[in-house]
Amino acid sequence: MSTPPPLLSRQLHYVCGKGGVGKSVVACALARALVRQGERVLLAQVSAPDSHGPLLGVGVVNAEVREAEPGLFVVDIDPHAAMKEYALLTLKFEALYRTVFENRLTKAFLRFVPSMNELTMQGKIWWHAVEHHYSRIVVDCPSTGHGIKLLRTAQVIADAAPVGPLAEKTKKMAELVRDPTRTAVHIVTLPEELPVNEAHDLVAEVTRTGVAPLGYAVVNQVLGPLFDDQARAALTAVRAHTHDDVALAHLLDVAERRVEREQHERTQRARARDLGLPVIELPYLLQPRLARADIERLASVLQEGA
Ligand SMILES: Nc1ncnc2c1ncn2[C@@H]1O[C@H](COP(=O)(O)OP(=O)(O)OP(=O)(O)O)[C@@H](O)[C@H]1O
Ligand SMILES: [Mg+2]
């Protein structure tokens, strides 16, 4: 594998992965790592229940772009609200919007383009990138399927509507999304069998469709080993001498489960390295609910791993 571009060097970051693997946590940590580098960052969640606000401790994130703290802008992009807004932004004035979007033929056309919502989200992301001069944009993708759809849409529309003002914009969007010097799709996974399988599927799909350049694999919630060879040998030795001691046997059960878990994790981390992407591992943080201090810790790991 040739040396990958450093994690923090690209302009547009899509954080993808299956539900619940930690996309929002990774997106927030990545945004913070970028801000620490002095970048002007837009962190976008896509029509999600607000997870960024609580994780970053910056109040509610909504459809209004807001500078939550110096250098860090937050927004929730809602596809329905974005649709008209994007058209107005790109077409510039309402009359043309009406002509194009409220025209019977156009409406019929749009029905045949199932990804219009994703297009408008892409449009907003692109518009933010160009108009507001954010040096970095981090998109917390909704889930694997939607994430890919979001990436693919600009190209689909650019191909389907090759003329007119919208076509010009979508073509530029598609170019940005596909440019390996500017864009990266990061795949978040867990050190568990199914999530790693899903990460392999996702990498295969992104590669097959060529929708966007792949970035890093982020293996989230890594426990890390407590038991080295010596400790495992000690466990076996103690087990051999535990006869009627119920309390000790119970503790040994727990320790052995942990050893098994660590073995499983080792196997799955190795499989994650087979994804063919540079890998960054993030530690499992033992907290009932992650908050700002945890995001800062993970941001440091991302900076070190990049
Ligand atoms: N490294 C970590 N250590 C401990 N807990 C974590 C870690 N990463 C994520 N979590 C927790 O796991 C849960 C899922 O994380 P998160 O919300 O980021 O996932 P997601 O992929 O964005 O989920 P969804 O698909 O629902 O948007 C959250 O409760 C979060 O606090
Ligand atoms: Mg999320």
Short mmCIF file of C-alpha atoms and ligand atoms in Angstrom, two decimals, residues 15-27 48-49 51-52 55 140-144 188 190 219-222 282-291 294-295 298, ligand 1:
data_model
loop_
_atom_site.label_atom_id
_atom_site.label_comp_id
_atom_site.label_asym_id
_atom_site.label_seq_id
_atom_site.Cartn_x
_atom_site.Cartn_y
_atom_site.Cartn_z
CA VAL A 15 -17.71 9.36 8.47
CA CYS A 16 -19.57 6.17 7.51
CA GLY A 17 -20.46 2.87 9.11
CA LYS A 18 -23.31 0.80 10.45
CA GLY A 19 -25.69 2.05 13.13
CA GLY A 20 -24.25 2.48 16.59
CA VAL A 21 -20.55 1.88 15.82
CA GLY A 22 -19.58 5.37 16.94
CA LYS A 23 -19.85 7.52 13.80
CA SER A 24 -21.05 10.55 15.74
CA VAL A 25 -18.35 10.17 18.38
CA VAL A 26 -15.67 9.81 15.70
CA ALA A 27 -17.06 12.73 13.68
CA ALA A 48 -30.21 13.01 13.06
CA PRO A 49 -31.43 13.24 16.62
CA SER A 51 -25.90 13.71 19.24
CA HIS A 52 -23.20 16.29 18.51
CA LEU A 55 -21.05 15.07 22.97
CA ASP A 140 -21.54 12.34 10.10
CA CYS A 141 -23.32 10.01 7.64
CA PRO A 142 -26.72 8.62 8.62
CA SER A 143 -25.94 4.90 8.17
CA THR A 144 -24.15 2.72 5.68
CA VAL A 188 -15.95 3.27 11.46
CA LEU A 190 -15.97 -2.13 16.17
CA VAL A 219 -11.73 0.67 14.90
CA ASN A 220 -13.68 2.12 17.76
CA GLN A 221 -14.13 0.85 21.32
CA VAL A 222 -10.96 -1.23 21.52
CA LEU A 282 -9.76 4.26 19.46
CA PRO A 283 -9.95 3.02 23.06
CA TYR A 284 -13.13 1.93 24.75
CA LEU A 285 -13.82 4.62 27.33
CA LEU A 286 -15.49 3.33 30.42
CA GLN A 287 -18.16 6.00 30.86
CA PRO A 288 -21.90 5.67 31.19
CA ARG A 289 -22.22 8.52 28.68
CA LEU A 290 -19.45 10.10 26.65
CA ALA A 291 -18.97 13.85 26.99
CA ASP A 294 -13.89 11.97 26.22
CA ILE A 295 -14.13 13.55 22.77
CA LEU A 298 -10.26 10.59 21.27
N1 LIG B 1 -14.80 4.84 22.23
C1 LIG B 1 -15.92 4.70 22.90
N2 LIG B 1 -15.91 4.30 24.21
C2 LIG B 1 -17.06 4.15 24.89
N3 LIG B 1 -18.27 4.37 24.39
C3 LIG B 1 -18.36 4.78 23.10
C4 LIG B 1 -17.20 4.96 22.29
N4 LIG B 1 -17.61 5.34 21.06
C5 LIG B 1 -18.95 5.40 21.09
N5 LIG B 1 -19.41 5.08 22.32
C6 LIG B 1 -20.82 5.04 22.72
O1 LIG B 1 -21.47 4.16 21.84
C7 LIG B 1 -22.77 4.66 21.51
C8 LIG B 1 -22.89 4.82 20.00
O2 LIG B 1 -22.02 5.85 19.56
P1 LIG B 1 -22.49 6.89 18.43
O3 LIG B 1 -23.76 7.53 18.80
O4 LIG B 1 -21.33 7.76 18.10
O5 LIG B 1 -22.74 5.84 17.25
P2 LIG B 1 -23.35 6.14 15.80
O6 LIG B 1 -22.66 5.24 14.87
O7 LIG B 1 -23.30 7.59 15.52
O8 LIG B 1 -24.84 5.68 16.02
P3 LIG B 1 -26.10 5.98 15.04
O9 LIG B 1 -25.94 5.04 13.89
O10 LIG B 1 -27.27 5.68 15.92
O11 LIG B 1 -26.01 7.43 14.63
C9 LIG B 1 -22.94 5.96 22.27
O12 LIG B 1 -23.62 5.71 23.46
C10 LIG B 1 -21.51 6.38 22.55
O13 LIG B 1 -21.41 7.19 23.70
#
